[in-house]
């Protein structure tokens, strides 16, 4: 039996919430289901979809496609699934557009600083070794052959997809929902969400923007979402405190260090969740000034929450422009 809670949303549909574990967190789908849609089959297919993404892209699973690609010799072509090619192509494109602020080639740094599968705390010797790896950003050192379905590394490169994989998984969930005939739903995985249509009563989905306060879960604001995706990246969930300085889990490949600065979180709206997720990561890494310039250059809709003088200050573009 699927895990559901139901209430009558409109005469024609029933609201059903499906959910399950994945990627160290949980996925969920709030759906307005017509009578002919099988909730059990939908639950099964959604769970299988997020499991497939995790099985391919997890750095914690030794048999994942990502880990095998990381272990492949430099210069050797490695066959990839369609899903891996899709996410890598998007990641490399945003790496170029963000001038390296988004870089999936940070896997060794993520592990060295204690945020990956290798260790749970920073290791000075591992950090020095990761910084010593002589390679440029991933968009210069990973070559994709989309026609042949393969990739090869042009330098020692350990790829990490944590800044984009959850958003990609949400998009795959949206595909499953639509395949089952669901026209109104909100798919979510951690801080990444995508709305299919609106609610049964015609209103958009109400999505909370989390307040970036450590140890406190509450909403900073509420966003109306319809046929749109949103993702938030921040420094307040996974971080180390080193000599009073917050070191976030997002890695800046340009400096070889975790993100640090006055940006508490960045929320981005986009047509799909993979783009929203990657750009939220890129703007967090870039910092307030460079991130704002990047967002303006590429027409992004984004909201920054900045720590200034002990208070949170909002900076917004697009639909967030009133901030």
mmCIF file of C-alpha atoms in Angstrom:
data_model
loop_
_atom_site.group_PDB
_atom_site.id
_atom_site.type_symbol
_atom_site.label_atom_id
_atom_site.label_comp_id
_atom_site.label_asym_id
_atom_site.label_seq_id
_atom_site.Cartn_x
_atom_site.Cartn_y
_atom_site.Cartn_z
ATOM 1 C CA UNK A 1 0.000 0.000 0.000
ATOM 2 C CA UNK A 2 1.282 3.496 -0.797
ATOM 3 C CA UNK A 3 1.772 5.939 2.017
ATOM 4 C CA UNK A 4 -1.067 8.395 1.404
ATOM 5 C CA UNK A 5 -3.293 10.873 3.093
ATOM 6 C CA UNK A 6 -6.355 11.913 1.171
ATOM 7 C CA UNK A 7 -8.902 14.650 1.303
ATOM 8 C CA UNK A 8 -11.607 15.730 -1.157
ATOM 9 C CA UNK A 9 -10.118 18.652 -3.148
ATOM 10 C CA UNK A 10 -12.897 19.041 -5.739
ATOM 11 C CA UNK A 11 -15.785 16.902 -7.008
ATOM 12 C CA UNK A 12 -13.671 15.595 -9.896
ATOM 13 C CA UNK A 13 -10.414 14.845 -8.091
ATOM 14 C CA UNK A 14 -8.975 13.544 -4.855
ATOM 15 C CA UNK A 15 -5.866 15.029 -3.295
ATOM 16 C CA UNK A 16 -3.288 12.354 -2.537
ATOM 17 C CA UNK A 17 0.182 12.783 -1.060
ATOM 18 C CA UNK A 18 2.693 10.104 -2.065
ATOM 19 C CA UNK A 19 6.179 9.983 -0.550
ATOM 20 C CA UNK A 20 9.195 7.853 0.229
ATOM 21 C CA UNK A 21 12.909 7.916 1.123
ATOM 22 C CA UNK A 22 15.733 8.715 -1.290
ATOM 23 C CA UNK A 23 19.156 10.416 -1.406
ATOM 24 C CA UNK A 24 19.354 10.754 2.369
ATOM 25 C CA UNK A 25 16.081 12.678 2.474
ATOM 26 C CA UNK A 26 12.516 12.166 1.182
ATOM 27 C CA UNK A 27 10.631 12.737 -2.048
ATOM 28 C CA UNK A 28 6.967 13.672 -2.151
ATOM 29 C CA UNK A 29 4.242 14.331 -4.695
ATOM 30 C CA UNK A 30 1.030 16.124 -3.796
ATOM 31 C CA UNK A 31 -1.405 15.186 -6.548
ATOM 32 C CA UNK A 32 -4.945 16.007 -7.595
ATOM 33 C CA UNK A 33 -5.984 12.572 -8.928
ATOM 34 C CA UNK A 34 -8.867 11.841 -11.250
ATOM 35 C CA UNK A 35 -10.812 8.645 -10.389
ATOM 36 C CA UNK A 36 -9.220 6.587 -13.178
ATOM 37 C CA UNK A 37 -5.621 7.147 -11.947
ATOM 38 C CA UNK A 38 -4.148 4.263 -9.942
ATOM 39 C CA UNK A 39 -2.409 5.773 -6.880
ATOM 40 C CA UNK A 40 -0.596 2.502 -6.103
ATOM 41 C CA UNK A 41 0.909 2.305 -9.585
ATOM 42 C CA UNK A 42 1.850 5.989 -9.423
ATOM 43 C CA UNK A 43 3.563 5.501 -6.050
ATOM 44 C CA UNK A 44 5.496 2.541 -7.435
ATOM 45 C CA UNK A 45 6.646 4.375 -10.564
ATOM 46 C CA UNK A 46 7.655 7.523 -8.681
ATOM 47 C CA UNK A 47 9.715 5.478 -6.210
ATOM 48 C CA UNK A 48 11.370 3.571 -9.075
ATOM 49 C CA UNK A 49 12.220 6.818 -10.862
ATOM 50 C CA UNK A 50 13.997 8.473 -7.932
ATOM 51 C CA UNK A 51 15.748 5.170 -7.156
ATOM 52 C CA UNK A 52 17.056 5.021 -10.734
ATOM 53 C CA UNK A 53 18.466 8.543 -10.462
ATOM 54 C CA UNK A 54 20.120 7.747 -7.123
ATOM 55 C CA UNK A 55 21.525 4.458 -8.442
ATOM 56 C CA UNK A 56 23.214 6.285 -11.302
ATOM 57 C CA UNK A 57 24.326 9.526 -9.662
ATOM 58 C CA UNK A 58 25.051 8.808 -6.000
ATOM 59 C CA UNK A 59 28.661 9.245 -4.822
ATOM 60 C CA UNK A 60 27.810 6.998 -1.837
ATOM 61 C CA UNK A 61 26.999 3.911 -3.924
ATOM 62 C CA UNK A 62 30.094 2.086 -5.141
ATOM 63 C CA UNK A 63 28.253 0.605 -8.109
ATOM 64 C CA UNK A 64 26.731 3.877 -9.326
ATOM 65 C CA UNK A 65 27.442 5.107 -12.832
ATOM 66 C CA UNK A 66 28.970 8.267 -11.334
ATOM 67 C CA UNK A 67 31.480 6.359 -9.189
ATOM 68 C CA UNK A 68 32.437 4.147 -12.129
ATOM 69 C CA UNK A 69 32.976 7.211 -14.322
ATOM 70 C CA UNK A 70 35.147 8.754 -11.613
ATOM 71 C CA UNK A 71 37.224 5.564 -11.493
ATOM 72 C CA UNK A 72 37.649 5.354 -15.268
ATOM 73 C CA UNK A 73 41.155 6.106 -16.604
ATOM 74 C CA UNK A 74 41.886 9.573 -17.945
ATOM 75 C CA UNK A 75 41.455 9.621 -21.724
ATOM 76 C CA UNK A 76 39.341 6.455 -21.878
ATOM 77 C CA UNK A 77 35.827 6.683 -23.304
ATOM 78 C CA UNK A 78 33.156 5.526 -20.864
ATOM 79 C CA UNK A 79 29.629 4.516 -21.931
ATOM 80 C CA UNK A 80 26.850 6.426 -20.190
ATOM 81 C CA UNK A 81 23.088 6.179 -19.859
ATOM 82 C CA UNK A 82 20.809 8.754 -21.463
ATOM 83 C CA UNK A 83 20.070 10.176 -18.014
ATOM 84 C CA UNK A 84 23.748 10.666 -17.181
ATOM 85 C CA UNK A 85 24.392 12.336 -20.529
ATOM 86 C CA UNK A 86 21.443 14.697 -19.980
ATOM 87 C CA UNK A 87 22.545 15.838 -16.561
ATOM 88 C CA UNK A 88 26.228 16.117 -17.497
ATOM 89 C CA UNK A 89 25.426 18.178 -20.602
ATOM 90 C CA UNK A 90 23.333 20.585 -18.535
ATOM 91 C CA UNK A 91 25.965 20.768 -15.780
ATOM 92 C CA UNK A 92 28.786 21.567 -18.214
ATOM 93 C CA UNK A 93 26.658 24.192 -19.951
ATOM 94 C CA UNK A 94 25.900 25.988 -16.686
ATOM 95 C CA UNK A 95 29.559 25.658 -15.733
ATOM 96 C CA UNK A 96 30.471 27.649 -18.857
ATOM 97 C CA UNK A 97 27.676 30.190 -18.430
ATOM 98 C CA UNK A 98 28.531 30.760 -14.761
ATOM 99 C CA UNK A 99 32.252 31.137 -15.504
ATOM 100 C CA UNK A 100 33.094 28.192 -13.258
ATOM 101 C CA UNK A 101 30.935 29.131 -10.268
ATOM 102 C CA UNK A 102 29.049 25.892 -10.957
ATOM 103 C CA UNK A 103 31.622 23.123 -11.366
ATOM 104 C CA UNK A 104 30.839 19.418 -11.017
ATOM 105 C CA UNK A 105 34.560 18.630 -10.901
ATOM 106 C CA UNK A 106 34.695 19.298 -7.136
ATOM 107 C CA UNK A 107 34.308 15.685 -5.958
ATOM 108 C CA UNK A 108 37.803 15.423 -4.484
ATOM 109 C CA UNK A 109 37.342 18.715 -2.624
ATOM 110 C CA UNK A 110 33.926 17.642 -1.316
ATOM 111 C CA UNK A 111 35.461 14.446 0.075
ATOM 112 C CA UNK A 112 38.535 16.218 1.463
ATOM 113 C CA UNK A 113 36.463 18.786 3.355
ATOM 114 C CA UNK A 114 34.323 16.051 4.930
ATOM 115 C CA UNK A 115 31.081 16.525 3.005
ATOM 116 C CA UNK A 116 31.313 13.425 0.808
ATOM 117 C CA UNK A 117 31.452 9.666 1.095
ATOM 118 C CA UNK A 118 35.135 9.428 2.035
ATOM 119 C CA UNK A 119 35.149 11.152 5.456
ATOM 120 C CA UNK A 120 32.975 13.097 7.874
ATOM 121 C CA UNK A 121 35.372 15.906 8.819
ATOM 122 C CA UNK A 122 37.965 18.065 7.032
ATOM 123 C CA UNK A 123 41.344 16.414 6.470
ATOM 124 C CA UNK A 124 44.271 18.779 5.883
ATOM 125 C CA UNK A 125 46.372 16.350 3.847
ATOM 126 C CA UNK A 126 43.402 15.366 1.679
ATOM 127 C CA UNK A 127 42.607 19.050 1.107
ATOM 128 C CA UNK A 128 46.181 19.722 -0.027
ATOM 129 C CA UNK A 129 46.050 16.707 -2.343
ATOM 130 C CA UNK A 130 42.709 17.770 -3.841
ATOM 131 C CA UNK A 131 43.977 21.289 -4.459
ATOM 132 C CA UNK A 132 47.142 19.929 -6.079
ATOM 133 C CA UNK A 133 45.191 18.094 -8.796
ATOM 134 C CA UNK A 134 46.127 19.964 -11.957
ATOM 135 C CA UNK A 135 42.947 20.319 -13.991
ATOM 136 C CA UNK A 136 40.675 23.085 -15.158
ATOM 137 C CA UNK A 137 36.924 23.261 -14.592
ATOM 138 C CA UNK A 138 34.802 20.297 -15.626
ATOM 139 C CA UNK A 139 33.438 22.085 -18.687
ATOM 140 C CA UNK A 140 37.028 22.122 -20.004
ATOM 141 C CA UNK A 141 38.162 18.690 -18.804
ATOM 142 C CA UNK A 142 35.159 16.432 -19.432
ATOM 143 C CA UNK A 143 34.277 15.645 -23.038
ATOM 144 C CA UNK A 144 30.850 14.327 -23.998
ATOM 145 C CA UNK A 145 30.029 12.400 -27.165
ATOM 146 C CA UNK A 146 26.240 12.609 -27.131
ATOM 147 C CA UNK A 147 25.824 10.763 -30.426
ATOM 148 C CA UNK A 148 27.817 7.750 -29.239
ATOM 149 C CA UNK A 149 26.528 7.968 -25.639
ATOM 150 C CA UNK A 150 29.880 8.270 -23.918
ATOM 151 C CA UNK A 151 32.251 10.607 -22.068
ATOM 152 C CA UNK A 152 35.935 10.848 -21.281
ATOM 153 C CA UNK A 153 37.992 12.783 -18.788
ATOM 154 C CA UNK A 154 40.851 14.849 -20.178
ATOM 155 C CA UNK A 155 42.460 15.238 -16.731
ATOM 156 C CA UNK A 156 42.150 13.615 -13.288
ATOM 157 C CA UNK A 157 38.596 14.524 -12.403
ATOM 158 C CA UNK A 158 36.236 13.449 -9.631
ATOM 159 C CA UNK A 159 32.701 14.489 -10.486
ATOM 160 C CA UNK A 160 30.071 15.394 -7.908
ATOM 161 C CA UNK A 161 26.449 15.898 -8.989
ATOM 162 C CA UNK A 162 24.950 16.874 -5.636
ATOM 163 C CA UNK A 163 24.321 20.431 -6.847
ATOM 164 C CA UNK A 164 22.026 19.292 -9.656
ATOM 165 C CA UNK A 165 20.903 15.656 -9.170
ATOM 166 C CA UNK A 166 17.964 16.359 -6.851
ATOM 167 C CA UNK A 167 16.544 18.873 -9.283
ATOM 168 C CA UNK A 168 16.966 16.363 -12.090
ATOM 169 C CA UNK A 169 15.140 13.733 -10.017
ATOM 170 C CA UNK A 170 12.216 16.116 -9.491
ATOM 171 C CA UNK A 171 11.962 16.619 -13.258
ATOM 172 C CA UNK A 172 11.846 12.853 -13.769
ATOM 173 C CA UNK A 173 9.078 12.687 -11.148
ATOM 174 C CA UNK A 174 7.158 15.312 -13.109
ATOM 175 C CA UNK A 175 7.474 13.163 -16.236
ATOM 176 C CA UNK A 176 6.062 10.160 -14.373
ATOM 177 C CA UNK A 177 3.144 12.193 -13.035
ATOM 178 C CA UNK A 178 2.275 13.482 -16.491
ATOM 179 C CA UNK A 179 2.651 10.006 -18.005
ATOM 180 C CA UNK A 180 0.021 8.792 -15.537
ATOM 181 C CA UNK A 181 -2.310 11.588 -16.622
ATOM 182 C CA UNK A 182 -1.823 13.831 -13.584
ATOM 183 C CA UNK A 183 -2.436 17.436 -14.635
ATOM 184 C CA UNK A 184 -2.147 19.087 -11.205
ATOM 185 C CA UNK A 185 0.669 18.168 -8.827
ATOM 186 C CA UNK A 186 3.588 19.448 -6.788
ATOM 187 C CA UNK A 187 6.693 17.250 -6.897
ATOM 188 C CA UNK A 188 9.366 17.827 -4.245
ATOM 189 C CA UNK A 189 12.714 16.492 -3.116
ATOM 190 C CA UNK A 190 14.300 18.385 -0.253
ATOM 191 C CA UNK A 191 14.502 22.073 -1.321
ATOM 192 C CA UNK A 192 13.736 21.389 -4.985
ATOM 193 C CA UNK A 193 10.118 21.548 -6.215
ATOM 194 C CA UNK A 194 8.237 21.572 -9.489
ATOM 195 C CA UNK A 195 4.588 22.438 -10.031
ATOM 196 C CA UNK A 196 2.481 20.797 -12.718
ATOM 197 C CA UNK A 197 -0.433 23.140 -13.200
ATOM 198 C CA UNK A 198 -2.044 24.519 -10.070
ATOM 199 C CA UNK A 199 -4.363 23.206 -7.386
ATOM 200 C CA UNK A 200 -7.792 21.788 -8.163
ATOM 201 C CA UNK A 201 -9.507 25.015 -7.054
ATOM 202 C CA UNK A 202 -7.458 27.057 -9.538
ATOM 203 C CA UNK A 203 -5.012 28.547 -7.048
ATOM 204 C CA UNK A 204 -1.243 28.138 -7.506
ATOM 205 C CA UNK A 205 0.639 25.841 -5.166
ATOM 206 C CA UNK A 206 1.876 27.614 -2.045
ATOM 207 C CA UNK A 207 5.576 26.860 -1.485
ATOM 208 C CA UNK A 208 7.501 28.056 1.551
ATOM 209 C CA UNK A 209 10.898 29.696 1.205
ATOM 210 C CA UNK A 210 12.777 28.434 4.232
ATOM 211 C CA UNK A 211 14.332 30.848 6.667
ATOM 212 C CA UNK A 212 18.116 30.228 6.634
ATOM 213 C CA UNK A 213 18.517 29.808 10.377
ATOM 214 C CA UNK A 214 20.523 26.908 11.755
ATOM 215 C CA UNK A 215 18.498 24.456 13.809
ATOM 216 C CA UNK A 216 15.208 26.250 13.171
ATOM 217 C CA UNK A 217 12.709 25.175 10.511
ATOM 218 C CA UNK A 218 10.300 27.965 9.635
ATOM 219 C CA UNK A 219 9.175 29.851 6.550
ATOM 220 C CA UNK A 220 10.777 33.135 5.538
ATOM 221 C CA UNK A 221 8.081 33.694 2.940
ATOM 222 C CA UNK A 222 5.627 31.928 0.650
ATOM 223 C CA UNK A 223 5.890 31.591 -3.119
ATOM 224 C CA UNK A 224 2.989 30.917 -5.528
ATOM 225 C CA UNK A 225 4.076 28.210 -7.970
ATOM 226 C CA UNK A 226 2.273 27.074 -11.130
ATOM 227 C CA UNK A 227 3.874 25.297 -14.121
ATOM 228 C CA UNK A 228 7.259 26.304 -12.747
ATOM 229 C CA UNK A 229 10.177 24.917 -10.750
ATOM 230 C CA UNK A 230 12.040 26.355 -7.771
ATOM 231 C CA UNK A 231 15.215 25.387 -5.929
ATOM 232 C CA UNK A 232 17.061 26.829 -2.963
ATOM 233 C CA UNK A 233 20.738 26.473 -2.043
ATOM 234 C CA UNK A 234 22.075 27.696 1.284
ATOM 235 C CA UNK A 235 24.797 27.437 3.891
ATOM 236 C CA UNK A 236 22.588 26.726 6.917
ATOM 237 C CA UNK A 237 21.905 22.973 6.738
ATOM 238 C CA UNK A 238 25.245 21.239 6.112
ATOM 239 C CA UNK A 239 28.312 23.106 7.311
ATOM 240 C CA UNK A 240 31.313 23.028 9.624
ATOM 241 C CA UNK A 241 32.232 25.760 12.075
ATOM 242 C CA UNK A 242 35.992 26.286 11.946
ATOM 243 C CA UNK A 243 37.319 28.904 14.355
ATOM 244 C CA UNK A 244 33.979 30.695 14.303
ATOM 245 C CA UNK A 245 33.749 30.681 10.507
ATOM 246 C CA UNK A 246 30.913 28.856 8.742
ATOM 247 C CA UNK A 247 32.129 26.543 5.948
ATOM 248 C CA UNK A 248 29.188 25.366 3.829
ATOM 249 C CA UNK A 249 28.892 22.059 1.988
ATOM 250 C CA UNK A 250 28.789 23.794 -1.421
ATOM 251 C CA UNK A 251 32.293 23.916 -2.855
ATOM 252 C CA UNK A 252 33.991 26.736 -4.761
ATOM 253 C CA UNK A 253 36.354 25.012 -7.183
ATOM 254 C CA UNK A 254 38.051 28.302 -8.006
ATOM 255 C CA UNK A 255 39.392 28.727 -4.471
ATOM 256 C CA UNK A 256 39.417 25.056 -3.455
ATOM 257 C CA UNK A 257 37.376 25.891 -0.347
ATOM 258 C CA UNK A 258 33.776 25.619 0.849
ATOM 259 C CA UNK A 259 31.482 28.562 0.248
ATOM 260 C CA UNK A 260 31.820 31.311 2.827
ATOM 261 C CA UNK A 261 30.459 34.811 2.850
ATOM 262 C CA UNK A 262 27.303 36.751 3.561
ATOM 263 C CA UNK A 263 24.954 34.806 1.250
ATOM 264 C CA UNK A 264 22.736 32.663 3.471
ATOM 265 C CA UNK A 265 20.611 31.251 0.660
ATOM 266 C CA UNK A 266 19.666 31.691 -2.981
ATOM 267 C CA UNK A 267 16.295 30.692 -4.440
ATOM 268 C CA UNK A 268 15.888 30.393 -8.218
ATOM 269 C CA UNK A 269 12.817 29.970 -10.441
ATOM 270 C CA UNK A 270 13.181 28.140 -13.760
ATOM 271 C CA UNK A 271 11.220 26.168 -16.337
ATOM 272 C CA UNK A 272 12.572 22.901 -14.923
ATOM 273 C CA UNK A 273 14.043 21.886 -11.600
ATOM 274 C CA UNK A 274 17.426 20.750 -12.935
ATOM 275 C CA UNK A 275 18.129 24.294 -14.139
ATOM 276 C CA UNK A 276 16.780 25.856 -10.938
ATOM 277 C CA UNK A 277 18.923 23.551 -8.786
ATOM 278 C CA UNK A 278 22.153 24.138 -10.702
ATOM 279 C CA UNK A 279 21.700 27.900 -10.941
ATOM 280 C CA UNK A 280 20.868 28.180 -7.230
ATOM 281 C CA UNK A 281 24.153 26.404 -6.499
ATOM 282 C CA UNK A 282 26.051 28.594 -8.976
ATOM 283 C CA UNK A 283 24.704 31.849 -7.517
ATOM 284 C CA UNK A 284 25.445 30.724 -3.957
ATOM 285 C CA UNK A 285 29.044 29.919 -4.905
ATOM 286 C CA UNK A 286 29.462 33.114 -6.924
ATOM 287 C CA UNK A 287 28.577 35.357 -3.989
ATOM 288 C CA UNK A 288 26.254 38.358 -3.911
ATOM 289 C CA UNK A 289 27.988 40.734 -6.341
ATOM 290 C CA UNK A 290 29.108 38.255 -8.991
ATOM 291 C CA UNK A 291 25.937 36.207 -8.560
ATOM 292 C CA UNK A 292 23.722 39.237 -9.164
ATOM 293 C CA UNK A 293 25.677 40.084 -12.322
ATOM 294 C CA UNK A 294 25.368 36.484 -13.565
ATOM 295 C CA UNK A 295 21.638 36.386 -12.886
ATOM 296 C CA UNK A 296 21.076 39.692 -14.672
ATOM 297 C CA UNK A 297 23.167 38.563 -17.657
ATOM 298 C CA UNK A 298 21.198 35.338 -18.066
ATOM 299 C CA UNK A 299 17.753 36.670 -17.201
ATOM 300 C CA UNK A 300 17.339 34.584 -14.054
ATOM 301 C CA UNK A 301 14.641 35.069 -11.443
ATOM 302 C CA UNK A 302 16.359 34.779 -8.085
ATOM 303 C CA UNK A 303 16.103 35.757 -4.439
ATOM 304 C CA UNK A 304 19.172 36.165 -2.224
ATOM 305 C CA UNK A 305 18.944 36.219 1.566
ATOM 306 C CA UNK A 306 22.038 38.022 2.840
ATOM 307 C CA UNK A 307 23.378 38.265 6.387
ATOM 308 C CA UNK A 308 24.068 41.919 7.053
ATOM 309 C CA UNK A 309 24.647 43.336 10.520
ATOM 310 C CA UNK A 310 22.925 40.468 12.302
ATOM 311 C CA UNK A 311 19.818 40.703 10.092
ATOM 312 C CA UNK A 312 18.614 39.100 6.870
ATOM 313 C CA UNK A 313 18.480 41.378 3.836
ATOM 314 C CA UNK A 314 16.605 40.400 0.654
ATOM 315 C CA UNK A 315 17.869 41.006 -2.873
ATOM 316 C CA UNK A 316 15.629 39.916 -5.730
ATOM 317 C CA UNK A 317 15.330 39.758 -9.515
ATOM 318 C CA UNK A 318 12.400 38.928 -11.780
ATOM 319 C CA UNK A 319 9.326 37.905 -9.789
ATOM 320 C CA UNK A 320 11.430 38.520 -6.677
ATOM 321 C CA UNK A 321 12.209 42.070 -7.838
ATOM 322 C CA UNK A 322 10.124 43.678 -5.137
ATOM 323 C CA UNK A 323 12.512 42.303 -2.507
#
